[in-house]
Tab-separated table of C-alpha atoms in Angstrom:
chain	number	residue	atom	x	y	z
A	1	UNK	CA	56.672	58.146	-96.829
A	2	UNK	CA	57.161	54.636	-95.495
A	3	UNK	CA	54.777	52.972	-93.106
A	4	UNK	CA	57.558	52.791	-90.388
A	5	UNK	CA	58.093	56.507	-90.551
A	6	UNK	CA	54.323	57.265	-90.290
A	7	UNK	CA	54.785	60.812	-91.629
A	8	UNK	CA	57.327	61.762	-88.955
A	9	UNK	CA	55.037	60.417	-86.209
A	10	UNK	CA	56.811	56.978	-86.232
A	11	UNK	CA	58.972	57.753	-83.224
A	12	UNK	CA	55.861	58.665	-81.057
A	13	UNK	CA	53.742	55.707	-82.228
A	14	UNK	CA	56.400	53.089	-81.964
A	15	UNK	CA	57.627	54.372	-78.691
A	16	UNK	CA	54.037	54.133	-77.266
A	17	UNK	CA	53.549	50.599	-78.548
A	18	UNK	CA	56.959	49.549	-77.250
A	19	UNK	CA	56.249	50.948	-73.817
A	20	UNK	CA	52.917	49.028	-73.774
A	21	UNK	CA	54.621	45.848	-74.799
A	22	UNK	CA	57.388	46.191	-72.110
A	23	UNK	CA	54.836	47.065	-69.467
A	24	UNK	CA	52.659	44.026	-70.404
A	25	UNK	CA	55.668	41.694	-70.264
A	26	UNK	CA	56.619	43.098	-66.815
A	27	UNK	CA	53.148	42.619	-65.541
A	28	UNK	CA	53.180	38.952	-66.453
A	29	UNK	CA	56.844	38.050	-65.854
A	30	UNK	CA	57.365	39.792	-62.454
A	31	UNK	CA	54.795	37.807	-60.480
A	32	UNK	CA	55.775	34.518	-62.208
A	33	UNK	CA	59.459	35.093	-61.309
A	34	UNK	CA	58.592	36.005	-57.757
A	35	UNK	CA	56.267	33.023	-57.346
A	36	UNK	CA	58.965	30.637	-58.582
A	37	UNK	CA	61.582	32.068	-56.273
A	38	UNK	CA	59.194	31.991	-53.357
A	39	UNK	CA	58.195	28.333	-53.820
A	40	UNK	CA	61.870	27.389	-54.302
A	41	UNK	CA	62.750	29.223	-51.018
A	42	UNK	CA	59.944	27.557	-49.129
A	43	UNK	CA	60.969	24.112	-50.446
A	44	UNK	CA	64.602	24.657	-49.468
A	45	UNK	CA	63.505	25.656	-45.931
A	46	UNK	CA	61.313	22.556	-45.627
A	47	UNK	CA	64.157	20.295	-46.978
A	48	UNK	CA	66.738	21.723	-44.597
A	49	UNK	CA	64.415	21.288	-41.597
A	50	UNK	CA	63.787	17.702	-42.667
A	51	UNK	CA	67.515	17.034	-43.017
A	52	UNK	CA	68.242	18.529	-39.627
A	53	UNK	CA	65.559	16.459	-37.968
A	54	UNK	CA	66.964	13.229	-39.538
A	55	UNK	CA	70.632	14.017	-38.554
A	56	UNK	CA	69.704	14.801	-34.933
A	57	UNK	CA	66.730	12.690	-33.946
A	58	UNK	CA	64.676	13.920	-31.054
A	59	UNK	CA	65.786	12.469	-27.722
A	60	UNK	CA	63.852	9.373	-26.907
A	61	UNK	CA	61.934	9.115	-23.628
A	62	UNK	CA	63.677	6.795	-21.156
A	63	UNK	CA	62.500	3.180	-21.112
A	64	UNK	CA	60.083	2.440	-18.344
A	65	UNK	CA	62.585	0.163	-16.401
A	66	UNK	CA	65.132	3.059	-16.271
A	67	UNK	CA	62.706	5.211	-14.393
A	68	UNK	CA	63.561	5.146	-10.688
B	1	UNK	CA	25.099	32.698	-54.617
B	2	UNK	CA	26.323	33.850	-51.180
B	3	UNK	CA	27.809	30.468	-50.628
B	4	UNK	CA	29.739	30.657	-53.943
B	5	UNK	CA	30.998	34.045	-53.015
B	6	UNK	CA	31.881	32.924	-49.559
B	7	UNK	CA	34.017	30.132	-51.039
B	8	UNK	CA	35.935	32.563	-53.221
B	9	UNK	CA	36.733	34.492	-49.994
B	10	UNK	CA	38.916	31.645	-48.874
B	11	UNK	CA	42.610	32.217	-49.881
B	12	UNK	CA	43.167	28.520	-50.537
B	13	UNK	CA	39.946	28.135	-52.699
B	14	UNK	CA	40.892	31.333	-54.583
B	15	UNK	CA	44.435	30.106	-55.270
B	16	UNK	CA	43.294	26.642	-56.477
B	17	UNK	CA	40.288	27.811	-58.579
B	18	UNK	CA	41.968	30.847	-60.109
B	19	UNK	CA	44.542	28.626	-61.869
B	20	UNK	CA	41.986	27.499	-64.518
B	21	UNK	CA	40.813	31.014	-64.983
B	22	UNK	CA	44.264	32.189	-65.824
B	23	UNK	CA	44.262	29.977	-68.876
B	24	UNK	CA	40.794	31.072	-69.968
B	25	UNK	CA	41.756	34.693	-69.670
B	26	UNK	CA	45.110	34.353	-71.470
B	27	UNK	CA	43.540	32.417	-74.382
B	28	UNK	CA	40.846	35.117	-74.683
B	29	UNK	CA	43.093	38.138	-74.260
B	30	UNK	CA	45.889	37.268	-76.642
B	31	UNK	CA	43.974	37.010	-79.932
B	32	UNK	CA	41.972	40.195	-79.069
B	33	UNK	CA	45.065	42.122	-78.302
B	34	UNK	CA	46.857	40.857	-81.370
B	35	UNK	CA	43.954	41.557	-83.735
B	36	UNK	CA	43.079	44.920	-82.347
B	37	UNK	CA	46.631	46.241	-82.180
B	38	UNK	CA	47.525	44.966	-85.699
B	39	UNK	CA	44.298	46.392	-87.057
B	40	UNK	CA	44.915	49.729	-85.323
B	41	UNK	CA	48.586	49.929	-86.418
B	42	UNK	CA	48.364	48.648	-90.013
B	43	UNK	CA	44.838	48.792	-91.273
B	44	UNK	CA	43.007	51.747	-89.570
B	45	UNK	CA	43.078	54.751	-91.894
B	46	UNK	CA	45.169	57.882	-91.248
B	47	UNK	CA	43.397	60.604	-89.325
B	48	UNK	CA	42.942	63.671	-91.439
B	49	UNK	CA	43.978	66.045	-88.596
B	50	UNK	CA	46.289	64.006	-86.410
B	51	UNK	CA	47.977	61.809	-89.031
B	52	UNK	CA	49.392	58.514	-87.888
B	53	UNK	CA	49.913	59.642	-84.256
B	54	UNK	CA	46.148	58.975	-83.592
B	55	UNK	CA	47.158	55.276	-83.518
B	56	UNK	CA	48.381	55.807	-80.005
B	57	UNK	CA	44.702	55.785	-79.067
B	58	UNK	CA	44.681	52.041	-79.161
B	59	UNK	CA	47.106	52.017	-76.136
B	60	UNK	CA	46.303	55.233	-74.391
B	61	UNK	CA	42.526	54.996	-74.023
B	62	UNK	CA	42.509	51.321	-72.662
B	63	UNK	CA	45.426	52.246	-70.292
B	64	UNK	CA	43.575	55.330	-68.945
B	65	UNK	CA	40.242	53.480	-68.454
B	66	UNK	CA	42.028	50.589	-66.715
B	67	UNK	CA	43.965	52.956	-64.436
B	68	UNK	CA	40.673	54.442	-63.324
B	69	UNK	CA	38.879	51.062	-63.004
B	70	UNK	CA	41.746	49.589	-61.008
B	71	UNK	CA	41.360	52.460	-58.625
B	72	UNK	CA	37.564	51.887	-58.323
B	73	UNK	CA	38.358	48.183	-57.695
B	74	UNK	CA	40.826	49.172	-54.971
B	75	UNK	CA	38.283	51.298	-53.244
B	76	UNK	CA	35.427	48.702	-53.538
B	77	UNK	CA	37.608	45.721	-52.445
B	78	UNK	CA	39.013	47.920	-49.620
B	79	UNK	CA	35.497	48.689	-48.399
B	80	UNK	CA	34.531	45.029	-48.539
B	81	UNK	CA	37.554	44.393	-46.301
B	82	UNK	CA	36.644	47.241	-44.042
B	83	UNK	CA	33.104	45.912	-43.549
B	84	UNK	CA	33.463	42.119	-43.638
B	85	UNK	CA	37.183	41.590	-43.019
B	86	UNK	CA	37.413	39.252	-46.096
B	87	UNK	CA	41.116	38.460	-46.682
B	88	UNK	CA	40.810	38.026	-50.400
B	89	UNK	CA	39.231	41.525	-50.612
B	90	UNK	CA	42.350	43.070	-49.051
B	91	UNK	CA	44.598	40.984	-51.237
B	92	UNK	CA	42.822	42.221	-54.397
B	93	UNK	CA	42.854	45.843	-53.117
B	94	UNK	CA	46.601	45.607	-52.520
B	95	UNK	CA	47.599	44.029	-55.887
B	96	UNK	CA	45.250	46.369	-57.848
B	97	UNK	CA	47.496	49.267	-56.741
B	98	UNK	CA	50.738	48.495	-58.500
B	99	UNK	CA	48.898	47.303	-61.552
B	100	UNK	CA	46.649	50.367	-61.711
B	101	UNK	CA	49.596	52.661	-61.133
B	102	UNK	CA	51.430	50.958	-64.046
B	103	UNK	CA	48.465	51.602	-66.367
B	104	UNK	CA	48.268	55.180	-65.082
B	105	UNK	CA	51.937	55.678	-65.893
B	106	UNK	CA	51.382	54.081	-69.363
B	107	UNK	CA	48.389	56.418	-69.977
B	108	UNK	CA	50.453	59.518	-68.899
B	109	UNK	CA	53.445	58.496	-71.035
B	110	UNK	CA	51.468	57.611	-74.152
B	111	UNK	CA	49.438	60.785	-73.641
B	112	UNK	CA	52.660	62.736	-73.623
B	113	UNK	CA	53.862	61.000	-76.739
B	114	UNK	CA	50.534	61.830	-78.414
B	115	UNK	CA	50.543	65.420	-77.178
B	116	UNK	CA	53.994	66.320	-78.512
B	117	UNK	CA	53.194	66.043	-82.248
B	118	UNK	CA	49.611	67.282	-81.905
B	119	UNK	CA	49.743	70.037	-79.181
B	120	UNK	CA	53.361	70.790	-79.643
B	121	UNK	CA	54.158	70.073	-75.924
B	122	UNK	CA	55.084	66.962	-73.956
B	123	UNK	CA	52.800	68.150	-71.108
B	124	UNK	CA	50.113	70.710	-70.519
B	125	UNK	CA	48.473	71.472	-67.167
B	126	UNK	CA	44.989	70.889	-68.409
B	127	UNK	CA	42.124	69.495	-66.266
B	128	UNK	CA	42.334	65.843	-67.760
B	129	UNK	CA	46.069	65.482	-67.570
B	130	UNK	CA	46.334	67.067	-64.127
B	131	UNK	CA	43.574	64.938	-62.538
B	132	UNK	CA	45.225	61.887	-64.114
B	133	UNK	CA	48.496	62.945	-62.498
B	134	UNK	CA	46.657	63.271	-59.159
B	135	UNK	CA	45.440	59.586	-59.700
B	136	UNK	CA	49.124	58.588	-60.077
B	137	UNK	CA	49.945	60.396	-56.727
B	138	UNK	CA	46.972	58.670	-55.066
B	139	UNK	CA	48.436	55.320	-56.188
B	140	UNK	CA	51.794	56.344	-54.878
B	141	UNK	CA	50.283	57.335	-51.512
B	142	UNK	CA	48.521	53.922	-51.312
B	143	UNK	CA	51.765	52.078	-52.029
B	144	UNK	CA	53.647	54.106	-49.444
B	145	UNK	CA	50.839	53.683	-46.790
B	146	UNK	CA	50.743	49.871	-47.208
B	147	UNK	CA	54.501	49.639	-46.632
B	148	UNK	CA	54.498	52.160	-43.754
B	149	UNK	CA	51.766	50.506	-41.573
B	150	UNK	CA	53.043	47.806	-39.233
B	151	UNK	CA	50.439	45.068	-39.654
B	152	UNK	CA	48.546	43.697	-42.669
B	153	UNK	CA	45.197	44.540	-40.981
B	154	UNK	CA	46.106	48.082	-40.251
B	155	UNK	CA	47.595	48.530	-43.659
B	156	UNK	CA	44.369	47.105	-45.281
B	157	UNK	CA	42.110	49.410	-43.218
B	158	UNK	CA	44.302	52.520	-43.808
B	159	UNK	CA	44.537	51.916	-47.593
B	160	UNK	CA	40.781	51.282	-47.806
B	161	UNK	CA	40.014	54.632	-46.233
B	162	UNK	CA	42.572	56.512	-48.308
B	163	UNK	CA	41.201	54.736	-51.525
B	164	UNK	CA	37.620	55.706	-50.571
B	165	UNK	CA	38.631	59.317	-50.006
B	166	UNK	CA	40.517	59.485	-53.358
B	167	UNK	CA	37.527	58.055	-55.174
B	168	UNK	CA	36.360	61.669	-55.637
B	169	UNK	CA	39.023	62.070	-58.263
B	170	UNK	CA	37.462	59.523	-60.606
B	171	UNK	CA	34.435	61.537	-61.722
B	172	UNK	CA	36.755	64.538	-61.816
B	173	UNK	CA	38.862	62.751	-64.427
B	174	UNK	CA	35.817	61.595	-66.343
B	175	UNK	CA	34.025	64.856	-66.538
B	176	UNK	CA	37.023	67.193	-66.632
B	177	UNK	CA	36.733	67.514	-70.413
B	178	UNK	CA	33.093	68.613	-70.061
B	179	UNK	CA	33.400	70.864	-66.991
B	180	UNK	CA	36.470	72.831	-68.076
B	181	UNK	CA	37.887	74.022	-71.397
B	182	UNK	CA	40.660	71.550	-72.088
B	183	UNK	CA	43.112	70.779	-74.835
B	184	UNK	CA	42.351	67.117	-74.258
B	185	UNK	CA	39.684	65.862	-76.578
B	186	UNK	CA	36.333	64.757	-75.197
B	187	UNK	CA	35.193	61.134	-74.765
B	188	UNK	CA	35.400	58.881	-77.859
B	189	UNK	CA	32.303	56.853	-76.727
B	190	UNK	CA	29.193	58.259	-75.282
B	191	UNK	CA	26.047	56.341	-74.323
B	192	UNK	CA	23.724	58.844	-76.029
B	193	UNK	CA	25.659	59.521	-79.269
B	194	UNK	CA	27.208	57.504	-82.064
B	195	UNK	CA	31.039	57.779	-82.161
B	196	UNK	CA	32.360	60.657	-84.244
B	197	UNK	CA	35.007	58.404	-85.851
B	198	UNK	CA	34.150	55.733	-88.467
B	199	UNK	CA	33.741	52.069	-87.549
B	200	UNK	CA	37.013	51.155	-89.215
B	201	UNK	CA	38.704	53.341	-86.524
B	202	UNK	CA	36.641	52.621	-83.430
B	203	UNK	CA	36.080	48.784	-83.831
B	204	UNK	CA	39.860	48.087	-83.209
B	205	UNK	CA	39.557	50.391	-80.160
B	206	UNK	CA	36.735	48.328	-78.796
B	207	UNK	CA	38.741	45.134	-79.490
B	208	UNK	CA	41.914	46.346	-77.799
B	209	UNK	CA	39.895	47.783	-74.894
B	210	UNK	CA	38.370	44.264	-74.269
B	211	UNK	CA	41.755	42.647	-74.788
B	212	UNK	CA	43.431	44.966	-72.329
B	213	UNK	CA	40.508	44.493	-69.795
B	214	UNK	CA	40.994	40.653	-69.983
B	215	UNK	CA	44.785	41.149	-69.614
B	216	UNK	CA	44.068	43.282	-66.554
B	217	UNK	CA	41.955	40.468	-64.917
B	218	UNK	CA	44.567	37.946	-65.927
B	219	UNK	CA	47.530	39.873	-64.218
B	220	UNK	CA	45.256	40.742	-61.302
B	221	UNK	CA	44.729	37.045	-60.597
B	222	UNK	CA	48.490	36.326	-61.246
B	223	UNK	CA	49.573	38.996	-58.693
B	224	UNK	CA	46.744	38.039	-56.187
B	225	UNK	CA	47.924	34.359	-56.342
B	226	UNK	CA	51.477	35.419	-55.361
B	227	UNK	CA	50.099	37.649	-52.558
B	228	UNK	CA	48.019	34.677	-51.293
B	229	UNK	CA	51.102	32.423	-51.085
B	230	UNK	CA	53.243	35.065	-49.283
B	231	UNK	CA	50.457	35.816	-46.737
B	232	UNK	CA	49.673	32.157	-46.174
B	233	UNK	CA	53.268	30.904	-46.166
B	234	UNK	CA	52.934	29.281	-42.771
B	235	UNK	CA	49.705	27.369	-43.399
B	236	UNK	CA	49.756	23.639	-44.008
B	237	UNK	CA	48.325	23.835	-47.577
B	238	UNK	CA	51.115	26.176	-48.760
B	239	UNK	CA	53.752	23.963	-47.183
B	240	UNK	CA	52.108	20.959	-48.825
B	241	UNK	CA	52.175	22.838	-52.136
B	242	UNK	CA	55.999	23.123	-52.031
B	243	UNK	CA	56.271	19.377	-51.386
B	244	UNK	CA	54.088	18.437	-54.365
B	245	UNK	CA	55.962	20.998	-56.512
B	246	UNK	CA	52.766	22.231	-58.076
B	247	UNK	CA	52.096	25.952	-58.589
């Protein structure tokens, strides 16, 4: 009987440990992935707003001597 | 003390301060999990009745305990939000649900994997397994309710009330093995009695239990930080965060 077989209980034991490993990885990786994507999206939005305001500057108020 | 707690109630303060805690928790949890699981898998002796399948205890028990504790946390944080309207309390209550539900699923699956070689069945409708399944459905209800209600405030209040009502299931899970005749074994650790198993078997269980508890707090902070960012996306400090590129 090898240690891996665990007396015909190997399938149950290794599946349980595998599930725990995958679940722990998901618990950590999922919020990190979503946070990275969220911050990238927010930065893109801020950059595009900044680029738009540089391309089309706000209309300047008329000079005082133009005012009738 | 109150001032310290009040500061942690601020989403910005929470986000900034929790970063250092993430490292502390990760550094503490990893060696405990590694040592406890390797000890349980490779060095704990074989159980004379259950053979090697008893090694599932090192995953199953911490997962089941955390599934229940996450639910208690959801109810407590929910009631803090109901009474004092503290945003962080609702954030913690909302992120504890998917994490707790995950631990509940892990407890049910590993219990099933343990039950098959020992009981001869993947599932039995005994009091402990059924009340744990009920816990899973309570989590499912909380997830559904949060997405169904239109505003964050209404969702927070609704979920807090549901979590408080469902709290009655927790003592039911805990004492089910004492109140009813069940196939499920009784508690491994009792306050009034020494454990029935030898130290070489229960010490790794204590170590993995502590490791999983620290992992739980670690992922709770990780998920809560993401929730803080999403809820505070229009505030100046989050916009500033994207410009500096720090996370």
